[in-house]
mmCIF file with all atom_site columns, C-alpha atoms in Angstrom:
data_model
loop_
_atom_site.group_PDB
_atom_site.id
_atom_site.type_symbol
_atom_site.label_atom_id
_atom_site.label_alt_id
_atom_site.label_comp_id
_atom_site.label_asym_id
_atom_site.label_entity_id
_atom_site.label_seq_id
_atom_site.pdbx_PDB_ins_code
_atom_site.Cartn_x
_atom_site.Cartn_y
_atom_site.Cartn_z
_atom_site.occupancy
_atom_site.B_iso_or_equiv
_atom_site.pdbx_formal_charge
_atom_site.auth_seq_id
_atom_site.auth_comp_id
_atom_site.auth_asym_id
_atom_site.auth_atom_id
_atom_site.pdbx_PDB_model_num
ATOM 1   C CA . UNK Y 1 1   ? 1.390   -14.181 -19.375 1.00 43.00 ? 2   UNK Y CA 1
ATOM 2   C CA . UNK Y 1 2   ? 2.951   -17.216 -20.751 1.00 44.00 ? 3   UNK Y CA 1
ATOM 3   C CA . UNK Y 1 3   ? 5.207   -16.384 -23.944 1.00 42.00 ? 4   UNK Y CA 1
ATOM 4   C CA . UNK Y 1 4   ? 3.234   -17.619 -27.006 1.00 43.00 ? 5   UNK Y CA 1
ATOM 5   C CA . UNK Y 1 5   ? 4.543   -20.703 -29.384 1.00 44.00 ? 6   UNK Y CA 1
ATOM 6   C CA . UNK Y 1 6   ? 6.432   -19.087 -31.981 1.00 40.00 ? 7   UNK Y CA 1
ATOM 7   C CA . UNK Y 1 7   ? 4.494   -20.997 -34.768 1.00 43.00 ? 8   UNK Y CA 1
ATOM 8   C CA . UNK Y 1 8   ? 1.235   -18.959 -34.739 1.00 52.00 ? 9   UNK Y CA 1
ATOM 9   C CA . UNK Y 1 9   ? 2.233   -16.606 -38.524 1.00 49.00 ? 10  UNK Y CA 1
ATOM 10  C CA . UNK Y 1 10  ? -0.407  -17.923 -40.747 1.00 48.00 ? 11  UNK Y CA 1
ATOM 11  C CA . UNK Y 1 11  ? 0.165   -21.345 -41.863 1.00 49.00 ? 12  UNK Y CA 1
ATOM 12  C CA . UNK Y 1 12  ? 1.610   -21.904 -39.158 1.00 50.00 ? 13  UNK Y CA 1
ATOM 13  C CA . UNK Y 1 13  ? 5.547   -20.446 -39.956 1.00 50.00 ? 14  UNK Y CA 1
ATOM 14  C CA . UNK Y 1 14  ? 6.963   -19.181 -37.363 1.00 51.00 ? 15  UNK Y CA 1
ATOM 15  C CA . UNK Y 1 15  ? 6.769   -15.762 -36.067 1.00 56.00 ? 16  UNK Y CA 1
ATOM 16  C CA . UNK Y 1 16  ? 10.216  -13.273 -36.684 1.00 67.00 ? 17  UNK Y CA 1
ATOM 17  C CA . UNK Y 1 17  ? 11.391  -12.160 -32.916 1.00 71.00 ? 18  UNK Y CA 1
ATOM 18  C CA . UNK Y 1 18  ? 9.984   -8.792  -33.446 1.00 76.00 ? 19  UNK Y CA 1
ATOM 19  C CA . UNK Y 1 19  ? 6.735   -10.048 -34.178 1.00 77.00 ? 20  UNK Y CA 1
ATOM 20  C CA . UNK Y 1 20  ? 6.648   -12.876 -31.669 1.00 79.00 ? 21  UNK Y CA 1
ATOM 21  C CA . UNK Y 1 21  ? 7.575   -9.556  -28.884 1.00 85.00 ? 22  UNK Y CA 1
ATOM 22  C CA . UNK Y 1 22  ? 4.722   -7.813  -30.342 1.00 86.00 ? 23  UNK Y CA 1
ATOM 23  C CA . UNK Y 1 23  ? 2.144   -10.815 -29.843 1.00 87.00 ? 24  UNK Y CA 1
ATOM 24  C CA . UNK Y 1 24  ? 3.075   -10.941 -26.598 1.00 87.00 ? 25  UNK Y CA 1
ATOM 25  C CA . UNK Y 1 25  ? 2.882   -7.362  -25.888 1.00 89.00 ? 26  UNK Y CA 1
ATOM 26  C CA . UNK Y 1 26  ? -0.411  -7.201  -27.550 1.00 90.00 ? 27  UNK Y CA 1
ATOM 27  C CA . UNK Y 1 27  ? -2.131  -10.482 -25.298 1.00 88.00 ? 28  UNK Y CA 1
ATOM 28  C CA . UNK Y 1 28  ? -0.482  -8.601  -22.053 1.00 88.00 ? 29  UNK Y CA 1
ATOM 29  C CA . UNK Y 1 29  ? -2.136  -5.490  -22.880 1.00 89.00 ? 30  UNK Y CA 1
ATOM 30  C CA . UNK Y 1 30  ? -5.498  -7.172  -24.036 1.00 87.00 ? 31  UNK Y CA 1
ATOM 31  C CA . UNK Y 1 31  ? -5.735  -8.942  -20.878 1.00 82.00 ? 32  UNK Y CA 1
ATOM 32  C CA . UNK Y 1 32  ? -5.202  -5.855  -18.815 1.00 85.00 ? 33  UNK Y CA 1
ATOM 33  C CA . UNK Y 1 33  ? -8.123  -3.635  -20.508 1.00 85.00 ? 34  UNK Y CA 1
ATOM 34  C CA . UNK Y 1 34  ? -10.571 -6.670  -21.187 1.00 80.00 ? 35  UNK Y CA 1
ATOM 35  C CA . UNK Y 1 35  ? -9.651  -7.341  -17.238 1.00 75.00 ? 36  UNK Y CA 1
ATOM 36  C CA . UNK Y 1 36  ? -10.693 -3.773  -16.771 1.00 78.00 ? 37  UNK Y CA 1
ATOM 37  C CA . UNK Y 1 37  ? -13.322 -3.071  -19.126 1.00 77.00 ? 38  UNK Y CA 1
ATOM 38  C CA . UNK Y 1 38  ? -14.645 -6.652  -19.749 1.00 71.00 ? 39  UNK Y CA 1
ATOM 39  C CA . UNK Y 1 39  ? -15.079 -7.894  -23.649 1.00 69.00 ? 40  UNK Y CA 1
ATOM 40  C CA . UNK Y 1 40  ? -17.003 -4.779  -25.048 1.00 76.00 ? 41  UNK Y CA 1
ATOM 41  C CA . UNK Y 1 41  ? -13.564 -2.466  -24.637 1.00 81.00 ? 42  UNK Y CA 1
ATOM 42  C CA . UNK Y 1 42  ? -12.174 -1.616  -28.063 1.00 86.00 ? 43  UNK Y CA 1
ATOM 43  C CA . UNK Y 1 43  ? -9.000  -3.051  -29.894 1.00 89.00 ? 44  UNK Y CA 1
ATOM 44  C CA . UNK Y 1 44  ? -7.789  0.717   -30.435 1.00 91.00 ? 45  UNK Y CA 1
ATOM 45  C CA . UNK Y 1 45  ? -7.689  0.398   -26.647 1.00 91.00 ? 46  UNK Y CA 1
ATOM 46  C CA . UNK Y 1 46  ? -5.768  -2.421  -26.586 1.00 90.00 ? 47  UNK Y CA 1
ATOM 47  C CA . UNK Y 1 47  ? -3.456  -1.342  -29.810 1.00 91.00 ? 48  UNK Y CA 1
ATOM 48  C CA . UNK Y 1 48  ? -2.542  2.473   -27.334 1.00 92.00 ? 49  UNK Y CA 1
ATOM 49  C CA . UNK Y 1 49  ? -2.243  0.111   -24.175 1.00 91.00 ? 50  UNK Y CA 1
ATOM 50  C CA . UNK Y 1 50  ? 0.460   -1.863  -26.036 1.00 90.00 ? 51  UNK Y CA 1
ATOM 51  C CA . UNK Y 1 51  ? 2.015   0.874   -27.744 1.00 91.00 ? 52  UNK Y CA 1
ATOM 52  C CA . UNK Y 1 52  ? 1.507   -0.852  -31.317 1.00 90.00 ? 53  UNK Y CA 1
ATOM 53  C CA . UNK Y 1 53  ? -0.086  0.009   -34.646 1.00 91.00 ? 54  UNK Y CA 1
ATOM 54  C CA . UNK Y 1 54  ? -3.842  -0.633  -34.918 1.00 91.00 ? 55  UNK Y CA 1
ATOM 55  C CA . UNK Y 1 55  ? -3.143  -2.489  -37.773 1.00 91.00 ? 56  UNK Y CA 1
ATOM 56  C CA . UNK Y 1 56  ? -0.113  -4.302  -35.927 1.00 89.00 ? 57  UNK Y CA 1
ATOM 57  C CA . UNK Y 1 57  ? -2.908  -6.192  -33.506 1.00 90.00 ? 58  UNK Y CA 1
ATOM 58  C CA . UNK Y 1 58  ? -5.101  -6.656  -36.645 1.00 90.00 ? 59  UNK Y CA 1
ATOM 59  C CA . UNK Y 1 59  ? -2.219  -8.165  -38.131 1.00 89.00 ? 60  UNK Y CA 1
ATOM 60  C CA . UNK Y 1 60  ? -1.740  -10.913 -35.186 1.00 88.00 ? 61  UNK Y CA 1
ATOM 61  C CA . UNK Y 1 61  ? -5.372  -11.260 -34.567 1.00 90.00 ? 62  UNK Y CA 1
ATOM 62  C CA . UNK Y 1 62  ? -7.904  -10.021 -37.367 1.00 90.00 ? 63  UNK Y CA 1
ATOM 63  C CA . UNK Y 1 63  ? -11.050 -9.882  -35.059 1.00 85.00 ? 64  UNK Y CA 1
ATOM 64  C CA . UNK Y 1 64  ? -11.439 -8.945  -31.812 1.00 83.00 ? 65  UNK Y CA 1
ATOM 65  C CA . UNK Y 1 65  ? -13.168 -12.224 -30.925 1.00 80.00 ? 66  UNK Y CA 1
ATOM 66  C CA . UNK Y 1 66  ? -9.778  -13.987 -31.862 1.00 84.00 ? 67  UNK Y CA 1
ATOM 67  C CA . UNK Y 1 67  ? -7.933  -11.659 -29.569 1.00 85.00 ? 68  UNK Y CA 1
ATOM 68  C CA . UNK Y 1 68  ? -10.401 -12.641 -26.992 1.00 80.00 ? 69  UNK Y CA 1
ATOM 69  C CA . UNK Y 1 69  ? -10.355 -16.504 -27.520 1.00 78.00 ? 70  UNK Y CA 1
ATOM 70  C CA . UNK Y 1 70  ? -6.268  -16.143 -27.316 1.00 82.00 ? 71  UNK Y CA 1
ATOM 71  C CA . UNK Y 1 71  ? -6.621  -14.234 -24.015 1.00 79.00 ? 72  UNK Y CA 1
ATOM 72  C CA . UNK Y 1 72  ? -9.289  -17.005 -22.584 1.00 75.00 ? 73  UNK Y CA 1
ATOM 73  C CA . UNK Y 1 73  ? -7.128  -20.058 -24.197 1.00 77.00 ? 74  UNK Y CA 1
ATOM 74  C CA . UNK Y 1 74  ? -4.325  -18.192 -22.023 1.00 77.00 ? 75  UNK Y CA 1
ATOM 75  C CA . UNK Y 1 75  ? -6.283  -17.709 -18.859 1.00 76.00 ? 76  UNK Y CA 1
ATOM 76  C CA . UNK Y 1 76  ? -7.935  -21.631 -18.899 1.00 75.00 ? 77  UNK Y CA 1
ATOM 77  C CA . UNK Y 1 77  ? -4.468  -23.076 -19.257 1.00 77.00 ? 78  UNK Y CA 1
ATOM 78  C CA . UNK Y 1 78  ? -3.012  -21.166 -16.596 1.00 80.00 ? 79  UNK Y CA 1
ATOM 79  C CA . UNK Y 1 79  ? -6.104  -22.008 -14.282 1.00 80.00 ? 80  UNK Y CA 1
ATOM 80  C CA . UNK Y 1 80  ? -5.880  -25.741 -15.021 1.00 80.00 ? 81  UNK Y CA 1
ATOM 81  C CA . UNK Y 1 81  ? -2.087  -25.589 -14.217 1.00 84.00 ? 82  UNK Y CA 1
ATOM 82  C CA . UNK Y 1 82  ? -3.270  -23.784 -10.958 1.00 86.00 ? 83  UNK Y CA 1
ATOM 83  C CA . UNK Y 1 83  ? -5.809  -26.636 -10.250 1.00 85.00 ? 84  UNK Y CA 1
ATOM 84  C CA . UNK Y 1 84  ? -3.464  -29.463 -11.084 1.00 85.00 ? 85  UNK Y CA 1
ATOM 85  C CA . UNK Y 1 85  ? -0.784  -28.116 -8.603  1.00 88.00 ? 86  UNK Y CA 1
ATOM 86  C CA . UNK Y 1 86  ? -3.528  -28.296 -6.167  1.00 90.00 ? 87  UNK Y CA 1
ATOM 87  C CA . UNK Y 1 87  ? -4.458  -31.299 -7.013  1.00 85.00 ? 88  UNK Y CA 1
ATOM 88  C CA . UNK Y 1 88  ? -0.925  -33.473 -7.060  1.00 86.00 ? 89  UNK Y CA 1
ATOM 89  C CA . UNK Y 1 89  ? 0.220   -31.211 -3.805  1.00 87.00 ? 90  UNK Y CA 1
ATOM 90  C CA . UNK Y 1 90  ? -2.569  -30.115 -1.845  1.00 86.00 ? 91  UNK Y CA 1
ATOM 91  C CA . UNK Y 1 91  ? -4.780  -31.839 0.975   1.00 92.00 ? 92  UNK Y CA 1
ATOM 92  C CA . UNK Y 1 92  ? -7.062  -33.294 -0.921  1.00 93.00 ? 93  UNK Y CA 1
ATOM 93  C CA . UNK Y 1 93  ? -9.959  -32.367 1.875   1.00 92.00 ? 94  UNK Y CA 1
ATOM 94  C CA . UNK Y 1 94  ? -9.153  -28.576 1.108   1.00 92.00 ? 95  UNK Y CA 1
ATOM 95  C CA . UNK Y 1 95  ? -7.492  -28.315 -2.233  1.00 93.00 ? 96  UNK Y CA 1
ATOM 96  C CA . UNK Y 1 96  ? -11.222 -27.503 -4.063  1.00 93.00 ? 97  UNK Y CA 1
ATOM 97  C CA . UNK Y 1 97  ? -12.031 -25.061 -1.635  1.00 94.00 ? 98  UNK Y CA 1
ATOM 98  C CA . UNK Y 1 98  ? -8.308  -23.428 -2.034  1.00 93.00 ? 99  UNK Y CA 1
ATOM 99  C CA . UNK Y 1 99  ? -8.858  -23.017 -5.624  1.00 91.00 ? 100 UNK Y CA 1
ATOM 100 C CA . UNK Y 1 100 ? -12.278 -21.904 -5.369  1.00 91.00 ? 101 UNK Y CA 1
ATOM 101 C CA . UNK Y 1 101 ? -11.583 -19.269 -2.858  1.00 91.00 ? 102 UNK Y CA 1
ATOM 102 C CA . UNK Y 1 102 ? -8.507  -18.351 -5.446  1.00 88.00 ? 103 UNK Y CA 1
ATOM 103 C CA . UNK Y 1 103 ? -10.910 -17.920 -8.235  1.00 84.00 ? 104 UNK Y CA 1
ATOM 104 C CA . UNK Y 1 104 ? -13.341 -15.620 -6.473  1.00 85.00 ? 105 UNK Y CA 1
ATOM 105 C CA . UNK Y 1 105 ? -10.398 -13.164 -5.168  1.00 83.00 ? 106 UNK Y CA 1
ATOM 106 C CA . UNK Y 1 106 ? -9.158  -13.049 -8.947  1.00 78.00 ? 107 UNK Y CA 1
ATOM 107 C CA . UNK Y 1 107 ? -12.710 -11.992 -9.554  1.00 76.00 ? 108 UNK Y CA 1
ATOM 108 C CA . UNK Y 1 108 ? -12.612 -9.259  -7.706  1.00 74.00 ? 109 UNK Y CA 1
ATOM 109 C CA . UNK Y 1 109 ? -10.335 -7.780  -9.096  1.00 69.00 ? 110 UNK Y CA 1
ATOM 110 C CA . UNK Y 1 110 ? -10.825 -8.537  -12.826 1.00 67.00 ? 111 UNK Y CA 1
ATOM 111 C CA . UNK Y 1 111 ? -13.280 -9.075  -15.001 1.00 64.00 ? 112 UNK Y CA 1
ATOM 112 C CA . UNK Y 1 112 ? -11.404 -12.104 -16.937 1.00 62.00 ? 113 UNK Y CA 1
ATOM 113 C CA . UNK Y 1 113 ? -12.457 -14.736 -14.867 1.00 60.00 ? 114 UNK Y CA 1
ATOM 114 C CA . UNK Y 1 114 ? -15.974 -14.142 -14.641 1.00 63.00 ? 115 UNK Y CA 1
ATOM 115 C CA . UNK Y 1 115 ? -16.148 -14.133 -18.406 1.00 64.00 ? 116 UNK Y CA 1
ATOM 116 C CA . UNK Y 1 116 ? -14.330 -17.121 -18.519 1.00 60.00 ? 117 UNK Y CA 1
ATOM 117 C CA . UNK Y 1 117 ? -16.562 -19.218 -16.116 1.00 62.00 ? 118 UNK Y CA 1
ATOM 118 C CA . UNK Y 1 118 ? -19.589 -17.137 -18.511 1.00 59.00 ? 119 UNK Y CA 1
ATOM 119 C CA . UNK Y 1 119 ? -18.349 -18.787 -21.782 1.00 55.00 ? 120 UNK Y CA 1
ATOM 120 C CA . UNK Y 1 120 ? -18.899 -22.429 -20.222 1.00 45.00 ? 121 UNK Y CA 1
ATOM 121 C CA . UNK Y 1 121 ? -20.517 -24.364 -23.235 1.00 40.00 ? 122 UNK Y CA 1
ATOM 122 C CA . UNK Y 1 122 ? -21.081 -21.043 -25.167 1.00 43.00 ? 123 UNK Y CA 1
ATOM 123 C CA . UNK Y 1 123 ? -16.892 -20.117 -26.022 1.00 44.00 ? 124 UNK Y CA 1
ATOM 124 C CA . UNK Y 1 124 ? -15.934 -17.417 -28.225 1.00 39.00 ? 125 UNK Y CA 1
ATOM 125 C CA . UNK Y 1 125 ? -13.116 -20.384 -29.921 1.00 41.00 ? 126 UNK Y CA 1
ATOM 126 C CA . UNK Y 1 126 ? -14.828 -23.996 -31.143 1.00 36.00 ? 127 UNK Y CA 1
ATOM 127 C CA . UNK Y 1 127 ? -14.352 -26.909 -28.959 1.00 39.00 ? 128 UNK Y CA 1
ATOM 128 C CA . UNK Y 1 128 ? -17.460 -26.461 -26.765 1.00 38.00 ? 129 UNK Y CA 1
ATOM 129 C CA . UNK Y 1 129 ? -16.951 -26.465 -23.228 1.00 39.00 ? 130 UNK Y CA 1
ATOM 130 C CA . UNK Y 1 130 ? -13.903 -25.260 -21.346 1.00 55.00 ? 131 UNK Y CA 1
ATOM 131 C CA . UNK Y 1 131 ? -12.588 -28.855 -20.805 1.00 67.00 ? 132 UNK Y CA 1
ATOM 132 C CA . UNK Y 1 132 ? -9.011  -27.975 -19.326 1.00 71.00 ? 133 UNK Y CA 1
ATOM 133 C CA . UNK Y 1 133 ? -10.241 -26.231 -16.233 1.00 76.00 ? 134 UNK Y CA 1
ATOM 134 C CA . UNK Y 1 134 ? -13.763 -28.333 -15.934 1.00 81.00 ? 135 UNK Y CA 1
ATOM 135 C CA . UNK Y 1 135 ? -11.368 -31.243 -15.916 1.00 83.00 ? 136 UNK Y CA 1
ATOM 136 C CA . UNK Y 1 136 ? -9.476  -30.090 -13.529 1.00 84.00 ? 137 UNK Y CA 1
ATOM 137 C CA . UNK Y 1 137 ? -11.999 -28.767 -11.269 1.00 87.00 ? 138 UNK Y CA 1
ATOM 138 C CA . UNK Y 1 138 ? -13.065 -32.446 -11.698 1.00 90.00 ? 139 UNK Y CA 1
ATOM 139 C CA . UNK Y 1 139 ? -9.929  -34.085 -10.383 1.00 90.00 ? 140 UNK Y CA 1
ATOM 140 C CA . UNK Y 1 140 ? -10.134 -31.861 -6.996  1.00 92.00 ? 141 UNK Y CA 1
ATOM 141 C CA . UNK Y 1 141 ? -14.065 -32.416 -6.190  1.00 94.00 ? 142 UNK Y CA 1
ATOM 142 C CA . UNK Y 1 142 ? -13.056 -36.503 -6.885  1.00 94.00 ? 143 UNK Y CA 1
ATOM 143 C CA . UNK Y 1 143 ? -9.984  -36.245 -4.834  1.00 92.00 ? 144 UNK Y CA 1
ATOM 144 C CA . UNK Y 1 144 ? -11.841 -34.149 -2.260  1.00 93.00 ? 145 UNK Y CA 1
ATOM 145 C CA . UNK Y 1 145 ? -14.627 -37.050 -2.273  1.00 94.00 ? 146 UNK Y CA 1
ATOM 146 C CA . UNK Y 1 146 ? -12.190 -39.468 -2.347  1.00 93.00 ? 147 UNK Y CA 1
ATOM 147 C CA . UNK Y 1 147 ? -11.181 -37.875 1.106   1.00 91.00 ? 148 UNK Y CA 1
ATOM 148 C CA . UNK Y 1 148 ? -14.823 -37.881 2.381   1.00 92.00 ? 149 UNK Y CA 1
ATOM 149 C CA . UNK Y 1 149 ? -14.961 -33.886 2.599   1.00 94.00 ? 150 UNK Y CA 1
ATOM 150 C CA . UNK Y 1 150 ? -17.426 -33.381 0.285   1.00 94.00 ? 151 UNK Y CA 1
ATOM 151 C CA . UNK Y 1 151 ? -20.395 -34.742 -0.384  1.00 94.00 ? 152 UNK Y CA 1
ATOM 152 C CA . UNK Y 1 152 ? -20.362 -37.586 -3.132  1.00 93.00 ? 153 UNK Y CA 1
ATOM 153 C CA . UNK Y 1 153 ? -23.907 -36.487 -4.720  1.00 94.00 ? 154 UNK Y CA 1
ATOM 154 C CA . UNK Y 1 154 ? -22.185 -33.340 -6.164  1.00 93.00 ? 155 UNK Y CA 1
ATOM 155 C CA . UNK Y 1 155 ? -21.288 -32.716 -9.029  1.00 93.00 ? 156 UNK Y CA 1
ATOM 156 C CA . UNK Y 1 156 ? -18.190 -30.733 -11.472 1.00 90.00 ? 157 UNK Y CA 1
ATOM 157 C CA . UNK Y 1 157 ? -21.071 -28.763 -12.971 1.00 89.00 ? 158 UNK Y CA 1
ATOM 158 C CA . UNK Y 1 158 ? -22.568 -28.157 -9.828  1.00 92.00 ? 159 UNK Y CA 1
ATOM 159 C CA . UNK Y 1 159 ? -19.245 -26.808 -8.554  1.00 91.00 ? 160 UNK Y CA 1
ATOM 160 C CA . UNK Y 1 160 ? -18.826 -24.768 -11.906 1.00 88.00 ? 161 UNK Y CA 1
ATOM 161 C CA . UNK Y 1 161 ? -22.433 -23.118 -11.257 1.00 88.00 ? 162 UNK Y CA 1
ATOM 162 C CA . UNK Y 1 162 ? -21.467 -22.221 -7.780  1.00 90.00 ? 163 UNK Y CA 1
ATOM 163 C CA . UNK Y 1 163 ? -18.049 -20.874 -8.723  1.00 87.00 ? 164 UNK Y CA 1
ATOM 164 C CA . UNK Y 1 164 ? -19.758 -18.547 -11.582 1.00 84.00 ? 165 UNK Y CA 1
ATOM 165 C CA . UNK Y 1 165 ? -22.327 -17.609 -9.420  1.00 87.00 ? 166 UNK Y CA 1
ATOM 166 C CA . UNK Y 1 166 ? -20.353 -16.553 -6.654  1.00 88.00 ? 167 UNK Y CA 1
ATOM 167 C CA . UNK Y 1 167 ? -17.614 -14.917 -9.004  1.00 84.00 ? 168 UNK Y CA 1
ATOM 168 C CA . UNK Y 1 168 ? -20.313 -12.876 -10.880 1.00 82.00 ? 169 UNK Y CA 1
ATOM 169 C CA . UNK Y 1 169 ? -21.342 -11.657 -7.108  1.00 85.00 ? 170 UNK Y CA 1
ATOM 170 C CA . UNK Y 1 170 ? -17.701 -10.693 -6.665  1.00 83.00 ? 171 UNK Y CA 1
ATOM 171 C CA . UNK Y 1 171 ? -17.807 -8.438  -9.630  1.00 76.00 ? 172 UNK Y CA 1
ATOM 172 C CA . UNK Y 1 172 ? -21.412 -7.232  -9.799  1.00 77.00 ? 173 UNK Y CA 1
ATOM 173 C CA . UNK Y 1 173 ? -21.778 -6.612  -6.201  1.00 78.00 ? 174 UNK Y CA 1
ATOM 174 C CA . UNK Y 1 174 ? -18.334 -5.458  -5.077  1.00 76.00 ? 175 UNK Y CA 1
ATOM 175 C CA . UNK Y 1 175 ? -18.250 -7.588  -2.111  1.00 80.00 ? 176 UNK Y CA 1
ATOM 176 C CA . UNK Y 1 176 ? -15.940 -6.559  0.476   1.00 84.00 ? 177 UNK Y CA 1
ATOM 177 C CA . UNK Y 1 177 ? -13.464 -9.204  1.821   1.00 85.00 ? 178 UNK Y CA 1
ATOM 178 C CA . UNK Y 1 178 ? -15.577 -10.029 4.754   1.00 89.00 ? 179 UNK Y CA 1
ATOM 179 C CA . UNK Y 1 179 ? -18.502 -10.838 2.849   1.00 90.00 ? 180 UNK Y CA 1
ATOM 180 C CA . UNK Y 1 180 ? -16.577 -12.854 0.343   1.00 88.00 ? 181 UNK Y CA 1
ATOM 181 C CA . UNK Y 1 181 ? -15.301 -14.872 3.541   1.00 90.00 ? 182 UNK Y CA 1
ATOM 182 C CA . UNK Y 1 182 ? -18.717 -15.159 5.254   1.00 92.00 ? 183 UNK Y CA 1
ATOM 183 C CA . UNK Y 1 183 ? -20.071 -16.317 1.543   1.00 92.00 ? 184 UNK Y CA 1
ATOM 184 C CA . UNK Y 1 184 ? -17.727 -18.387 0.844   1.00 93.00 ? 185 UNK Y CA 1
ATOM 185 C CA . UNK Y 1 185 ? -18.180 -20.404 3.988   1.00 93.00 ? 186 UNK Y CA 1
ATOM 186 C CA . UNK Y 1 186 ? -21.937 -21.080 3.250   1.00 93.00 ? 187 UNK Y CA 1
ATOM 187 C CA . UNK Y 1 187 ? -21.011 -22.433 0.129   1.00 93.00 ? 188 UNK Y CA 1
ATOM 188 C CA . UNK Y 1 188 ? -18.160 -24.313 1.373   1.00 94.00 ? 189 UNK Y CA 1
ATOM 189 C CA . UNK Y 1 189 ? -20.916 -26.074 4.212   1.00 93.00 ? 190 UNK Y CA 1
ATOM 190 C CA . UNK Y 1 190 ? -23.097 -26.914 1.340   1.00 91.00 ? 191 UNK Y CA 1
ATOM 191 C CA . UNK Y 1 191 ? -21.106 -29.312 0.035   1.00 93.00 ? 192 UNK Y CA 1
ATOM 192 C CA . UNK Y 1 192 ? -18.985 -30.920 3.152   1.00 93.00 ? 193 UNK Y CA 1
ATOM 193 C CA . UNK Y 1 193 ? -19.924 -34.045 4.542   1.00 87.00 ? 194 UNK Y CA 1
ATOM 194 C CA . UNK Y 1 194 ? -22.041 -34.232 7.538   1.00 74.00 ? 195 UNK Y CA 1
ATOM 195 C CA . UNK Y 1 195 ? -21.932 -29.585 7.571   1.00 54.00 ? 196 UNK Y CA 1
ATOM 196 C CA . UNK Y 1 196 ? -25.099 -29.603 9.451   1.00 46.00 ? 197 UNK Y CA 1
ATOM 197 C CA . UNK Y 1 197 ? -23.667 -31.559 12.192  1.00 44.00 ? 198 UNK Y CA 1
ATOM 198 C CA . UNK Y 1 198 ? -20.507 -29.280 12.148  1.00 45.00 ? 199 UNK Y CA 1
ATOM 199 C CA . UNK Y 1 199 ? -22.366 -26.726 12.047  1.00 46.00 ? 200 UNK Y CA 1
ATOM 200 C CA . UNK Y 1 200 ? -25.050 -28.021 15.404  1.00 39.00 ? 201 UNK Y CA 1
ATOM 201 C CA . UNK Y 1 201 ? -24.666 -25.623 18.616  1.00 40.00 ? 202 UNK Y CA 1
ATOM 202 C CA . UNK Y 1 202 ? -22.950 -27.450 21.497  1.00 41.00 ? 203 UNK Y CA 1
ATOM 203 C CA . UNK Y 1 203 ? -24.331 -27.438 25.261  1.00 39.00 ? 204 UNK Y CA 1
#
């Protein structure tokens, strides 16, 4: 998890080392157990899983829906940086089904992301949608367009459906790798360019 700034004391002073090592121990162990247990697991859990005071993790974060938006702001900005990579190094034909295919592995095998892509619109934190990773999502499906891989008639929140969809399989469903694949791939030929004709049997 990427360290904290060190300016997040109330009013904004900035946090004594000990502290700022505790915040960080807290949002590693939070991400862990909400990973594993999803949003309804307890802050006492997170608290023993960091080794800290209860009050210590009320002290950085006085409701559990602020630890959560701290874990999700965390998550989103790590995802973007993810998709921008992608985006300013990958083939643009294959860089939104890369990231895609990333997301749904990291599905199964957490819980995180699937909330994430749940709280599109509807966040625990103000600001509305997730705009980081939906604009970043946004610059691979134009680049991909761009390329002539995908189909120009689709659209980011299109994609985002799909993605949340296909993540919430992941986790509700337990899908073993090979149906991920196979799943994945019907998706995928949904939105190339000219799939059915990929897809026609040969002579």
């Amino acid at each position: 998890m990427t360290p904290p700034p060190s300016s997040d004391a109330p009013g904004g002073r900035p946090l004594r080392a000990d502290a700022r090592r505790n915040r960080i121990r807290i949002l590693t162990a939070a991400e862990a157990v909400f990973a594993e247990k999803g949003p309804d697991a307890s802050t006492e859990e997170v608290a023993a899983r960091a080794g800290v005071a209860i009050g210590t993790v009320f002290r950085h974060f006085p409701t559990k829906d602020d630890l959560l938006a701290a874990i999700m702001k965390d998550l989103r900005q790590r995802l973007a940086e993810q998709a921008d990579q992608l985006s300013e190094n990958g083939d643009p034909a294959t860089a939104l089904f890369t990231f895609f295919t990333s997301l749904v592995e990291q599905a199964a095998a957490t819980r995180t992301v699937v909330d994430l892509l749940a709280r599109t619109g509807n966040e625990i934190e103000p600001g509305g949608p997730i705009r980081e990773l939906e604009q970043a999502l946004s610059r691979l499906l134009i680049r991909a367009q761009q390329a002539g891989a995908i189909r120009p008639q689709i659209r980011v929140t299109e994609v985002i459906a799909l993605l949340t969809a296909a993540c919430q399989g992941v986790l509700s469903g337990a899908w073993s790798e090979d149906l991920r694949h196979r799943t994945l791939e019907i998706i995928f030929n949904g939105m190339r360019v000219n799939s059915a004709t990929h897809n026609t049997p040969q002579d």
